[in-house]
Amino acid sequence: GQQLNQSPQSMFIQEGEDVSMNCTSSSIFNTWLWYKQDPGEGPVLLIALYKAGELTSNGRLTAQFGITRKDSFLNISASIPSDVGIYFCAGQTNAGGTSYGKLTFGQGTILTVHP
Amino acid sequence: GAGVSQSPRYKVAKRGQDVALRCDPISGHVSLFWYQQALGQGPEFLTYFQNEAQLDKSGLPSDRFFAERPEGSVSTLKIQRTQQEDSAVYLCASSLGWAFTGGKNIQYFGAGTRLSVL
């Protein structure tokens, strides 16, 4: 099935460093979302973006919805050990078509933070 | 509870067995989605329910996969004659639905059922 192109696949950083990851698609999405998944758990929403060009922050997290509506990035500033996990981008189309808002996910970025 | 609940959390099946995976969505959520997550991959869409109606089953990989939501709340994903390639985490997500959210239709995920087919 279709998946978004997410990079990097993995990152190993020191505590306190900033992190950046991005996601691209060949298709346009109306909404971009970023989820975090811990081992043995389901994805948890971090940030949702609803408008092209939108820049949104949630604490140390900042995400942007690309102007072309085909890409998004997520930045994490001053990383801490609890940031460890897998980060997924997801694109969502509105229910105006037949997608019913189903999500298309990237392959994930595995983040490891060394204390 | 307040979140999406899935059971069982883990299921081991012998090849050829039938399995049933249960999802209890957040109360009042109209939309319900099933996703399949293979090891090391992002979740992939399987099927969608709006109340009790299954409106999209385009992601189901074969006719061995069947999902239902007869009363518009609890949903069951059934896999018949399981194969090794069915081994994955099966995630359920629910949302209020477009009519109630003005386009901000956020999906909330359960913890998933990890299926291992031996």
JSON list of C-alpha atoms in Angstrom, two decimals:
[
{"chain": "A", "resi": 1, "resn": "GLY", "atom": "CA", "xyz": [0.00, 0.00, 0.00]},
{"chain": "A", "resi": 2, "resn": "GLN", "atom": "CA", "xyz": [0.96, 3.63, -0.35]},
{"chain": "A", "resi": 3, "resn": "GLN", "atom": "CA", "xyz": [3.19, 5.11, 2.31]},
{"chain": "A", "resi": 4, "resn": "LEU", "atom": "CA", "xyz": [4.64, 8.55, 2.59]},
{"chain": "A", "resi": 5, "resn": "ASN", "atom": "CA", "xyz": [8.39, 9.11, 2.23]},
{"chain": "A", "resi": 6, "resn": "GLN", "atom": "CA", "xyz": [9.68, 9.88, 5.69]},
{"chain": "A", "resi": 7, "resn": "SER", "atom": "CA", "xyz": [13.30, 10.66, 6.55]},
{"chain": "A", "resi": 8, "resn": "PRO", "atom": "CA", "xyz": [15.55, 9.98, 8.21]},
{"chain": "A", "resi": 9, "resn": "GLN", "atom": "CA", "xyz": [14.75, 6.36, 9.05]},
{"chain": "A", "resi": 10, "resn": "SER", "atom": "CA", "xyz": [16.61, 6.63, 12.35]},
{"chain": "A", "resi": 11, "resn": "MET", "atom": "CA", "xyz": [18.47, 9.18, 14.44]},
{"chain": "A", "resi": 12, "resn": "PHE", "atom": "CA", "xyz": [20.91, 8.82, 17.31]},
{"chain": "A", "resi": 13, "resn": "ILE", "atom": "CA", "xyz": [21.40, 12.07, 19.20]},
{"chain": "A", "resi": 14, "resn": "GLN", "atom": "CA", "xyz": [22.69, 13.43, 22.49]},
{"chain": "A", "resi": 15, "resn": "GLU", "atom": "CA", "xyz": [20.32, 14.80, 25.08]},
{"chain": "A", "resi": 16, "resn": "GLY", "atom": "CA", "xyz": [19.83, 18.52, 24.52]},
{"chain": "A", "resi": 17, "resn": "GLU", "atom": "CA", "xyz": [20.27, 18.41, 20.74]},
{"chain": "A", "resi": 18, "resn": "ASP", "atom": "CA", "xyz": [17.60, 19.50, 18.30]},
{"chain": "A", "resi": 19, "resn": "VAL", "atom": "CA", "xyz": [15.99, 17.03, 15.90]},
{"chain": "A", "resi": 20, "resn": "SER", "atom": "CA", "xyz": [14.41, 17.49, 12.51]},
{"chain": "A", "resi": 21, "resn": "MET", "atom": "CA", "xyz": [12.49, 15.00, 10.39]},
{"chain": "A", "resi": 22, "resn": "ASN", "atom": "CA", "xyz": [10.38, 15.40, 7.28]},
{"chain": "A", "resi": 23, "resn": "CYS", "atom": "CA", "xyz": [7.80, 13.73, 5.14]},
{"chain": "A", "resi": 24, "resn": "THR", "atom": "CA", "xyz": [6.96, 14.03, 1.44]},
{"chain": "A", "resi": 25, "resn": "SER", "atom": "CA", "xyz": [4.17, 12.72, -0.73]},
{"chain": "A", "resi": 26, "resn": "SER", "atom": "CA", "xyz": [3.27, 12.55, -4.39]},
{"chain": "A", "resi": 27, "resn": "SER", "atom": "CA", "xyz": [-0.33, 13.31, -3.40]},
{"chain": "A", "resi": 28, "resn": "ILE", "atom": "CA", "xyz": [-1.92, 16.38, -1.85]},
{"chain": "A", "resi": 29, "resn": "PHE", "atom": "CA", "xyz": [-3.34, 16.12, 1.66]},
{"chain": "A", "resi": 30, "resn": "ASN", "atom": "CA", "xyz": [-5.74, 18.46, 3.45]},
{"chain": "A", "resi": 31, "resn": "THR", "atom": "CA", "xyz": [-4.36, 17.64, 6.87]},
{"chain": "A", "resi": 32, "resn": "TRP", "atom": "CA", "xyz": [-0.91, 16.59, 8.05]},
{"chain": "A", "resi": 33, "resn": "LEU", "atom": "CA", "xyz": [-0.40, 14.94, 11.41]},
{"chain": "A", "resi": 34, "resn": "TRP", "atom": "CA", "xyz": [2.54, 13.80, 13.46]},
{"chain": "A", "resi": 35, "resn": "TYR", "atom": "CA", "xyz": [2.21, 10.83, 15.81]},
{"chain": "A", "resi": 36, "resn": "LYS", "atom": "CA", "xyz": [4.60, 9.21, 18.32]},
{"chain": "A", "resi": 37, "resn": "GLN", "atom": "CA", "xyz": [4.49, 5.51, 19.02]},
{"chain": "A", "resi": 38, "resn": "ASP", "atom": "CA", "xyz": [6.10, 3.89, 22.04]},
{"chain": "A", "resi": 39, "resn": "PRO", "atom": "CA", "xyz": [6.84, 0.13, 22.11]},
{"chain": "A", "resi": 40, "resn": "GLY", "atom": "CA", "xyz": [3.68, -1.91, 22.59]},
{"chain": "A", "resi": 41, "resn": "GLU", "atom": "CA", "xyz": [1.42, 1.11, 22.27]},
{"chain": "A", "resi": 42, "resn": "GLY", "atom": "CA", "xyz": [-0.66, 2.73, 19.58]},
{"chain": "A", "resi": 43, "resn": "PRO", "atom": "CA", "xyz": [0.28, 6.02, 17.91]},
{"chain": "A", "resi": 44, "resn": "VAL", "atom": "CA", "xyz": [-0.40, 9.15, 19.98]},
{"chain": "A", "resi": 45, "resn": "LEU", "atom": "CA", "xyz": [-1.11, 12.45, 18.24]},
{"chain": "A", "resi": 46, "resn": "LEU", "atom": "CA", "xyz": [1.53, 15.16, 18.74]},
{"chain": "A", "resi": 47, "resn": "ILE", "atom": "CA", "xyz": [0.55, 17.90, 16.30]},
{"chain": "A", "resi": 48, "resn": "ALA", "atom": "CA", "xyz": [-2.15, 18.38, 13.66]},
{"chain": "A", "resi": 49, "resn": "LEU", "atom": "CA", "xyz": [-1.83, 20.86, 10.76]},
{"chain": "A", "resi": 50, "resn": "TYR", "atom": "CA", "xyz": [-4.88, 21.95, 8.78]},
{"chain": "A", "resi": 51, "resn": "LYS", "atom": "CA", "xyz": [-3.74, 24.71, 6.45]},
{"chain": "A", "resi": 52, "resn": "ALA", "atom": "CA", "xyz": [-0.99, 24.95, 3.83]},
{"chain": "A", "resi": 53, "resn": "GLY", "atom": "CA", "xyz": [1.90, 26.98, 5.19]},
{"chain": "A", "resi": 54, "resn": "GLU", "atom": "CA", "xyz": [0.72, 26.59, 8.78]},
{"chain": "A", "resi": 55, "resn": "LEU", "atom": "CA", "xyz": [3.42, 26.49, 11.47]},
{"chain": "A", "resi": 56, "resn": "THR", "atom": "CA", "xyz": [2.29, 25.03, 14.79]},
{"chain": "A", "resi": 57, "resn": "SER", "atom": "CA", "xyz": [4.06, 24.44, 18.08]},
{"chain": "A", "resi": 58, "resn": "ASN", "atom": "CA", "xyz": [3.32, 22.11, 20.98]},
{"chain": "A", "resi": 59, "resn": "GLY", "atom": "CA", "xyz": [5.88, 22.69, 23.72]},
{"chain": "A", "resi": 60, "resn": "ARG", "atom": "CA", "xyz": [9.28, 21.72, 22.33]},
{"chain": "A", "resi": 61, "resn": "LEU", "atom": "CA", "xyz": [7.70, 20.43, 19.12]},
{"chain": "A", "resi": 62, "resn": "THR", "atom": "CA", "xyz": [7.21, 22.53, 16.00]},
{"chain": "A", "resi": 63, "resn": "ALA", "atom": "CA", "xyz": [5.68, 21.32, 12.77]},
{"chain": "A", "resi": 64, "resn": "GLN", "atom": "CA", "xyz": [4.90, 22.91, 9.42]},
{"chain": "A", "resi": 65, "resn": "PHE", "atom": "CA", "xyz": [2.43, 22.08, 6.67]},
{"chain": "A", "resi": 66, "resn": "GLY", "atom": "CA", "xyz": [4.17, 22.59, 3.32]},
{"chain": "A", "resi": 67, "resn": "ILE", "atom": "CA", "xyz": [2.82, 25.16, 0.91]},
{"chain": "A", "resi": 68, "resn": "THR", "atom": "CA", "xyz": [2.40, 22.57, -1.84]},
{"chain": "A", "resi": 69, "resn": "ARG", "atom": "CA", "xyz": [0.40, 20.40, 0.62]},
{"chain": "A", "resi": 70, "resn": "LYS", "atom": "CA", "xyz": [2.71, 17.53, -0.30]},
{"chain": "A", "resi": 71, "resn": "ASP", "atom": "CA", "xyz": [5.16, 17.76, 2.58]},
{"chain": "A", "resi": 72, "resn": "SER", "atom": "CA", "xyz": [5.60, 18.47, 6.27]},
{"chain": "A", "resi": 73, "resn": "PHE", "atom": "CA", "xyz": [8.41, 18.62, 8.80]},
{"chain": "A", "resi": 74, "resn": "LEU", "atom": "CA", "xyz": [8.69, 18.15, 12.55]},
{"chain": "A", "resi": 75, "resn": "ASN", "atom": "CA", "xyz": [11.32, 19.72, 14.78]},
{"chain": "A", "resi": 76, "resn": "ILE", "atom": "CA", "xyz": [12.03, 18.75, 18.37]},
{"chain": "A", "resi": 77, "resn": "SER", "atom": "CA", "xyz": [14.15, 21.18, 20.34]},
{"chain": "A", "resi": 78, "resn": "ALA", "atom": "CA", "xyz": [16.36, 20.39, 23.34]},
{"chain": "A", "resi": 79, "resn": "SER", "atom": "CA", "xyz": [15.69, 16.65, 23.23]},
{"chain": "A", "resi": 80, "resn": "ILE", "atom": "CA", "xyz": [15.27, 14.68, 26.46]},
{"chain": "A", "resi": 81, "resn": "PRO", "atom": "CA", "xyz": [15.43, 10.91, 27.09]},
{"chain": "A", "resi": 82, "resn": "SER", "atom": "CA", "xyz": [11.64, 10.53, 27.08]},
{"chain": "A", "resi": 83, "resn": "ASP", "atom": "CA", "xyz": [11.57, 11.71, 23.45]},
{"chain": "A", "resi": 84, "resn": "VAL", "atom": "CA", "xyz": [12.76, 8.22, 22.51]},
{"chain": "A", "resi": 85, "resn": "GLY", "atom": "CA", "xyz": [10.31, 6.42, 20.28]},
{"chain": "A", "resi": 86, "resn": "ILE", "atom": "CA", "xyz": [9.08, 6.15, 16.69]},
{"chain": "A", "resi": 87, "resn": "TYR", "atom": "CA", "xyz": [7.68, 9.24, 15.03]},
{"chain": "A", "resi": 88, "resn": "PHE", "atom": "CA", "xyz": [5.22, 8.93, 12.17]},
{"chain": "A", "resi": 89, "resn": "CYS", "atom": "CA", "xyz": [3.89, 11.50, 9.78]},
{"chain": "A", "resi": 90, "resn": "ALA", "atom": "CA", "xyz": [0.42, 10.95, 8.36]},
{"chain": "A", "resi": 91, "resn": "GLY", "atom": "CA", "xyz": [-1.59, 12.62, 5.64]},
{"chain": "A", "resi": 92, "resn": "GLN", "atom": "CA", "xyz": [-5.35, 12.84, 5.68]},
{"chain": "A", "resi": 93, "resn": "THR", "atom": "CA", "xyz": [-7.83, 13.85, 3.00]},
{"chain": "A", "resi": 94, "resn": "ASN", "atom": "CA", "xyz": [-11.24, 15.24, 3.79]},
{"chain": "A", "resi": 95, "resn": "ALA", "atom": "CA", "xyz": [-14.42, 13.23, 3.54]},
{"chain": "A", "resi": 96, "resn": "GLY", "atom": "CA", "xyz": [-15.53, 15.17, 0.50]},
{"chain": "A", "resi": 97, "resn": "GLY", "atom": "CA", "xyz": [-14.21, 12.31, -1.56]},
{"chain": "A", "resi": 98, "resn": "THR", "atom": "CA", "xyz": [-14.32, 8.63, -0.71]},
{"chain": "A", "resi": 99, "resn": "SER", "atom": "CA", "xyz": [-11.36, 8.57, 1.65]},
{"chain": "A", "resi": 100, "resn": "TYR", "atom": "CA", "xyz": [-13.49, 9.16, 4.76]},
{"chain": "A", "resi": 101, "resn": "GLY", "atom": "CA", "xyz": [-10.48, 10.69, 6.41]},
{"chain": "A", "resi": 102, "resn": "LYS", "atom": "CA", "xyz": [-8.33, 7.57, 6.38]},
{"chain": "A", "resi": 103, "resn": "LEU", "atom": "CA", "xyz": [-4.69, 8.16, 7.23]},
{"chain": "A", "resi": 104, "resn": "THR", "atom": "CA", "xyz": [-1.70, 7.42, 5.02]},
{"chain": "A", "resi": 105, "resn": "PHE", "atom": "CA", "xyz": [1.44, 7.00, 7.14]},
{"chain": "A", "resi": 106, "resn": "GLY", "atom": "CA", "xyz": [5.16, 7.39, 6.59]},
{"chain": "A", "resi": 107, "resn": "GLN", "atom": "CA", "xyz": [7.55, 4.55, 7.41]},
{"chain": "A", "resi": 108, "resn": "GLY", "atom": "CA", "xyz": [8.57, 6.18, 10.68]},
{"chain": "A", "resi": 109, "resn": "THR", "atom": "CA", "xyz": [11.69, 7.75, 12.20]},
{"chain": "A", "resi": 110, "resn": "ILE", "atom": "CA", "xyz": [13.26, 5.87, 15.11]},
{"chain": "A", "resi": 111, "resn": "LEU", "atom": "CA", "xyz": [14.68, 8.37, 17.60]},
{"chain": "A", "resi": 112, "resn": "THR", "atom": "CA", "xyz": [17.27, 7.39, 20.17]},
{"chain": "A", "resi": 113, "resn": "VAL", "atom": "CA", "xyz": [18.45, 9.95, 22.72]},
{"chain": "A", "resi": 114, "resn": "HIS", "atom": "CA", "xyz": [21.65, 9.33, 24.65]},
{"chain": "A", "resi": 115, "resn": "PRO", "atom": "CA", "xyz": [21.74, 10.93, 28.12]},
{"chain": "B", "resi": 1, "resn": "GLY", "atom": "CA", "xyz": [-12.31, 3.71, 30.02]},
{"chain": "B", "resi": 2, "resn": "ALA", "atom": "CA", "xyz": [-11.83, 6.93, 28.14]},
{"chain": "B", "resi": 3, "resn": "GLY", "atom": "CA", "xyz": [-9.69, 5.58, 25.32]},
{"chain": "B", "resi": 4, "resn": "VAL", "atom": "CA", "xyz": [-9.91, 3.01, 22.52]},
{"chain": "B", "resi": 5, "resn": "SER", "atom": "CA", "xyz": [-9.63, -0.49, 23.94]},
{"chain": "B", "resi": 6, "resn": "GLN", "atom": "CA", "xyz": [-8.45, -3.52, 21.97]},
{"chain": "B", "resi": 7, "resn": "SER", "atom": "CA", "xyz": [-8.40, -7.17, 22.94]},
{"chain": "B", "resi": 8, "resn": "PRO", "atom": "CA", "xyz": [-6.60, -9.42, 23.11]},
{"chain": "B", "resi": 9, "resn": "ARG", "atom": "CA", "xyz": [-3.31, -7.55, 23.30]},
{"chain": "B", "resi": 10, "resn": "TYR", "atom": "CA", "xyz": [-1.43, -10.57, 22.00]},
{"chain": "B", "resi": 11, "resn": "LYS", "atom": "CA", "xyz": [-2.63, -13.51, 19.94]},
{"chain": "B", "resi": 12, "resn": "VAL", "atom": "CA", "xyz": [-0.66, -16.50, 18.79]},
{"chain": "B", "resi": 13, "resn": "ALA", "atom": "CA", "xyz": [-2.32, -18.62, 16.13]},
{"chain": "B", "resi": 14, "resn": "LYS", "atom": "CA", "xyz": [-1.32, -21.70, 14.23]},
{"chain": "B", "resi": 15, "resn": "ARG", "atom": "CA", "xyz": [-1.41, -21.34, 10.49]},
{"chain": "B", "resi": 16, "resn": "GLY", "atom": "CA", "xyz": [-4.89, -22.11, 9.25]},
{"chain": "B", "resi": 17, "resn": "GLN", "atom": "CA", "xyz": [-6.69, -21.05, 12.43]},
{"chain": "B", "resi": 18, "resn": "ASP", "atom": "CA", "xyz": [-9.36, -18.36, 12.50]},
{"chain": "B", "resi": 19, "resn": "VAL", "atom": "CA", "xyz": [-8.89, -15.35, 14.80]},
{"chain": "B", "resi": 20, "resn": "ALA", "atom": "CA", "xyz": [-11.15, -12.54, 15.99]},
{"chain": "B", "resi": 21, "resn": "LEU", "atom": "CA", "xyz": [-9.83, -9.20, 17.19]},
{"chain": "B", "resi": 22, "resn": "ARG", "atom": "CA", "xyz": [-12.03, -6.82, 19.15]},
{"chain": "B", "resi": 23, "resn": "CYS", "atom": "CA", "xyz": [-12.13, -3.03, 19.26]},
{"chain": "B", "resi": 24, "resn": "ASP", "atom": "CA", "xyz": [-14.09, -0.88, 21.73]},
{"chain": "B", "resi": 25, "resn": "PRO", "atom": "CA", "xyz": [-14.03, 2.69, 20.40]},
{"chain": "B", "resi": 26, "resn": "ILE", "atom": "CA", "xyz": [-14.40, 5.86, 22.42]},
{"chain": "B", "resi": 27, "resn": "SER", "atom": "CA", "xyz": [-18.05, 6.27, 23.38]},
{"chain": "B", "resi": 28, "resn": "GLY", "atom": "CA", "xyz": [-19.96, 8.39, 20.88]},
{"chain": "B", "resi": 29, "resn": "HIS", "atom": "CA", "xyz": [-17.39, 8.13, 18.11]},
{"chain": "B", "resi": 30, "resn": "VAL", "atom": "CA", "xyz": [-19.08, 7.64, 14.76]},
{"chain": "B", "resi": 31, "resn": "SER", "atom": "CA", "xyz": [-16.02, 6.72, 12.70]},
{"chain": "B", "resi": 32, "resn": "LEU", "atom": "CA", "xyz": [-13.97, 3.57, 13.23]},
{"chain": "B", "resi": 33, "resn": "PHE", "atom": "CA", "xyz": [-10.88, 2.53, 11.31]},
{"chain": "B", "resi": 34, "resn": "TRP", "atom": "CA", "xyz": [-8.75, -0.63, 11.26]},
{"chain": "B", "resi": 35, "resn": "TYR", "atom": "CA", "xyz": [-5.09, -0.47, 10.31]},
{"chain": "B", "resi": 36, "resn": "GLN", "atom": "CA", "xyz": [-2.41, -3.15, 9.89]},
{"chain": "B", "resi": 37, "resn": "GLN", "atom": "CA", "xyz": [1.14, -2.40, 11.01]},
{"chain": "B", "resi": 38, "resn": "ALA", "atom": "CA", "xyz": [3.87, -4.73, 9.82]},
{"chain": "B", "resi": 39, "resn": "LEU", "atom": "CA", "xyz": [7.13, -4.85, 11.75]},
{"chain": "B", "resi": 40, "resn": "GLY", "atom": "CA", "xyz": [9.21, -1.74, 11.10]},
{"chain": "B", "resi": 41, "resn": "GLN", "atom": "CA", "xyz": [6.51, -0.05, 9.01]},
{"chain": "B", "resi": 42, "resn": "GLY", "atom": "CA", "xyz": [3.85, 2.57, 9.45]},
{"chain": "B", "resi": 43, "resn": "PRO", "atom": "CA", "xyz": [0.21, 1.55, 9.85]},
{"chain": "B", "resi": 44, "resn": "GLU", "atom": "CA", "xyz": [-1.72, 0.81, 6.66]},
{"chain": "B", "resi": 45, "resn": "PHE", "atom": "CA", "xyz": [-5.46, 1.32, 6.23]},
{"chain": "B", "resi": 46, "resn": "LEU", "atom": "CA", "xyz": [-7.66, -1.77, 6.14]},
{"chain": "B", "resi": 47, "resn": "THR", "atom": "CA", "xyz": [-11.28, -0.69, 6.49]},
{"chain": "B", "resi": 48, "resn": "TYR", "atom": "CA", "xyz": [-13.62, 2.07, 7.68]},
{"chain": "B", "resi": 49, "resn": "PHE", "atom": "CA", "xyz": [-17.01, 2.14, 9.42]},
{"chain": "B", "resi": 50, "resn": "GLN", "atom": "CA", "xyz": [-19.41, 5.02, 9.81]},
{"chain": "B", "resi": 51, "resn": "ASN", "atom": "CA", "xyz": [-21.69, 3.83, 12.60]},
{"chain": "B", "resi": 52, "resn": "GLU", "atom": "CA", "xyz": [-22.63, 0.29, 11.56]},
{"chain": "B", "resi": 53, "resn": "ALA", "atom": "CA", "xyz": [-22.04, 0.81, 7.84]},
{"chain": "B", "resi": 54, "resn": "GLN", "atom": "CA", "xyz": [-18.77, -0.44, 6.36]},
{"chain": "B", "resi": 55, "resn": "LEU", "atom": "CA", "xyz": [-18.15, 2.27, 3.78]},
{"chain": "B", "resi": 56, "resn": "ASP", "atom": "CA", "xyz": [-14.64, 1.38, 2.68]},
{"chain": "B", "resi": 57, "resn": "LYS", "atom": "CA", "xyz": [-12.95, -2.02, 2.75]},
{"chain": "B", "resi": 58, "resn": "SER", "atom": "CA", "xyz": [-10.46, -1.32, 0.00]},
{"chain": "B", "resi": 59, "resn": "GLY", "atom": "CA", "xyz": [-7.47, -2.02, 2.24]},
{"chain": "B", "resi": 60, "resn": "LEU", "atom": "CA", "xyz": [-8.41, -5.55, 3.25]},
{"chain": "B", "resi": 61, "resn": "PRO", "atom": "CA", "xyz": [-5.64, -7.72, 1.77]},
{"chain": "B", "resi": 62, "resn": "SER", "atom": "CA", "xyz": [-7.78, -10.74, 0.90]},
{"chain": "B", "resi": 63, "resn": "ASP", "atom": "CA", "xyz": [-11.24, -12.26, 1.29]},
{"chain": "B", "resi": 64, "resn": "ARG", "atom": "CA", "xyz": [-9.95, -14.02, 4.40]},
{"chain": "B", "resi": 65, "resn": "PHE", "atom": "CA", "xyz": [-10.29, -10.68, 6.21]},
{"chain": "B", "resi": 66, "resn": "PHE", "atom": "CA", "xyz": [-13.71, -9.65, 7.41]},
{"chain": "B", "resi": 67, "resn": "ALA", "atom": "CA", "xyz": [-14.80, -6.80, 9.69]},
{"chain": "B", "resi": 68, "resn": "GLU", "atom": "CA", "xyz": [-18.11, -5.91, 11.28]},
{"chain": "B", "resi": 69, "resn": "ARG", "atom": "CA", "xyz": [-19.64, -3.32, 13.59]},
{"chain": "B", "resi": 70, "resn": "PRO", "atom": "CA", "xyz": [-23.23, -4.51, 13.92]},
{"chain": "B", "resi": 71, "resn": "GLU", "atom": "CA", "xyz": [-24.50, -1.99, 16.48]},
{"chain": "B", "resi": 72, "resn": "GLY", "atom": "CA", "xyz": [-22.31, 0.91, 15.55]},
{"chain": "B", "resi": 73, "resn": "SER", "atom": "CA", "xyz": [-20.02, 0.65, 18.57]},
{"chain": "B", "resi": 74, "resn": "VAL", "atom": "CA", "xyz": [-17.82, -2.43, 19.13]},
{"chain": "B", "resi": 75, "resn": "SER", "atom": "CA", "xyz": [-16.08, -3.77, 16.03]},
{"chain": "B", "resi": 76, "resn": "THR", "atom": "CA", "xyz": [-14.53, -7.15, 15.30]},
{"chain": "B", "resi": 77, "resn": "LEU", "atom": "CA", "xyz": [-11.87, -7.91, 12.72]},
{"chain": "B", "resi": 78, "resn": "LYS", "atom": "CA", "xyz": [-11.88, -11.55, 11.76]},
{"chain": "B", "resi": 79, "resn": "ILE", "atom": "CA", "xyz": [-9.14, -13.34, 9.85]},
{"chain": "B", "resi": 80, "resn": "GLN", "atom": "CA", "xyz": [-9.92, -16.78, 8.50]},
{"chain": "B", "resi": 81, "resn": "ARG", "atom": "CA", "xyz": [-7.33, -19.47, 7.76]},
{"chain": "B", "resi": 82, "resn": "THR", "atom": "CA", "xyz": [-4.48, -17.33, 9.04]},
{"chain": "B", "resi": 83, "resn": "GLN", "atom": "CA", "xyz": [-1.20, -17.27, 7.14]},
{"chain": "B", "resi": 84, "resn": "GLN", "atom": "CA", "xyz": [2.27, -16.28, 8.31]},
{"chain": "B", "resi": 85, "resn": "GLU", "atom": "CA", "xyz": [2.09, -13.08, 6.30]},
{"chain": "B", "resi": 86, "resn": "ASP", "atom": "CA", "xyz": [-0.86, -12.01, 8.46]},
{"chain": "B", "resi": 87, "resn": "SER", "atom": "CA", "xyz": [1.54, -11.57, 11.42]},
{"chain": "B", "resi": 88, "resn": "ALA", "atom": "CA", "xyz": [1.38, -7.88, 12.34]},
{"chain": "B", "resi": 89, "resn": "VAL", "atom": "CA", "xyz": [-0.05, -5.43, 14.85]},
{"chain": "B", "resi": 90, "resn": "TYR", "atom": "CA", "xyz": [-3.69, -4.62, 14.15]},
{"chain": "B", "resi": 91, "resn": "LEU", "atom": "CA", "xyz": [-4.63, -1.12, 15.26]},
{"chain": "B", "resi": 92, "resn": "CYS", "atom": "CA", "xyz": [-8.11, 0.27, 15.73]},
{"chain": "B", "resi": 93, "resn": "ALA", "atom": "CA", "xyz": [-8.82, 4.00, 15.71]},
{"chain": "B", "resi": 94, "resn": "SER", "atom": "CA", "xyz": [-11.98, 5.99, 16.29]},
{"chain": "B", "resi": 95, "resn": "SER", "atom": "CA", "xyz": [-13.05, 9.58, 15.72]},
{"chain": "B", "resi": 96, "resn": "LEU", "atom": "CA", "xyz": [-16.09, 11.77, 16.19]},
{"chain": "B", "resi": 97, "resn": "GLY", "atom": "CA", "xyz": [-16.65, 12.03, 12.46]},
{"chain": "B", "resi": 98, "resn": "TRP", "atom": "CA", "xyz": [-16.60, 14.90, 10.02]},
{"chain": "B", "resi": 99, "resn": "ALA", "atom": "CA", "xyz": [-20.10, 16.16, 10.84]},
{"chain": "B", "resi": 100, "resn": "PHE", "atom": "CA", "xyz": [-19.12, 16.98, 14.39]},
{"chain": "B", "resi": 101, "resn": "THR", "atom": "CA", "xyz": [-15.61, 18.31, 14.01]},
{"chain": "B", "resi": 102, "resn": "GLY", "atom": "CA", "xyz": [-15.69, 20.89, 11.25]},
{"chain": "B", "resi": 103, "resn": "GLY", "atom": "CA", "xyz": [-12.93, 19.08, 9.40]},
{"chain": "B", "resi": 104, "resn": "LYS", "atom": "CA", "xyz": [-10.67, 18.44, 12.40]},
{"chain": "B", "resi": 105, "resn": "ASN", "atom": "CA", "xyz": [-11.39, 14.75, 12.47]},
{"chain": "B", "resi": 106, "resn": "ILE", "atom": "CA", "xyz": [-8.69, 13.42, 14.75]},
{"chain": "B", "resi": 107, "resn": "GLN", "atom": "CA", "xyz": [-8.32, 9.67, 15.08]},
{"chain": "B", "resi": 108, "resn": "TYR", "atom": "CA", "xyz": [-7.45, 8.15, 18.47]},
{"chain": "B", "resi": 109, "resn": "PHE", "atom": "CA", "xyz": [-5.69, 4.80, 18.43]},
{"chain": "B", "resi": 110, "resn": "GLY", "atom": "CA", "xyz": [-5.87, 1.78, 20.66]},
{"chain": "B", "resi": 111, "resn": "ALA", "atom": "CA", "xyz": [-2.76, -0.08, 21.79]},
{"chain": "B", "resi": 112, "resn": "GLY", "atom": "CA", "xyz": [-3.29, -2.72, 19.12]},
{"chain": "B", "resi": 113, "resn": "THR", "atom": "CA", "xyz": [-3.38, -6.51, 18.96]},
{"chain": "B", "resi": 114, "resn": "ARG", "atom": "CA", "xyz": [-0.10, -8.18, 18.09]},
{"chain": "B", "resi": 115, "resn": "LEU", "atom": "CA", "xyz": [-0.88, -11.27, 16.00]},
{"chain": "B", "resi": 116, "resn": "SER", "atom": "CA", "xyz": [1.77, -13.92, 15.51]},
{"chain": "B", "resi": 117, "resn": "VAL", "atom": "CA", "xyz": [0.98, -16.78, 13.12]},
{"chain": "B", "resi": 118, "resn": "LEU", "atom": "CA", "xyz": [3.22, -19.80, 13.52]}
]
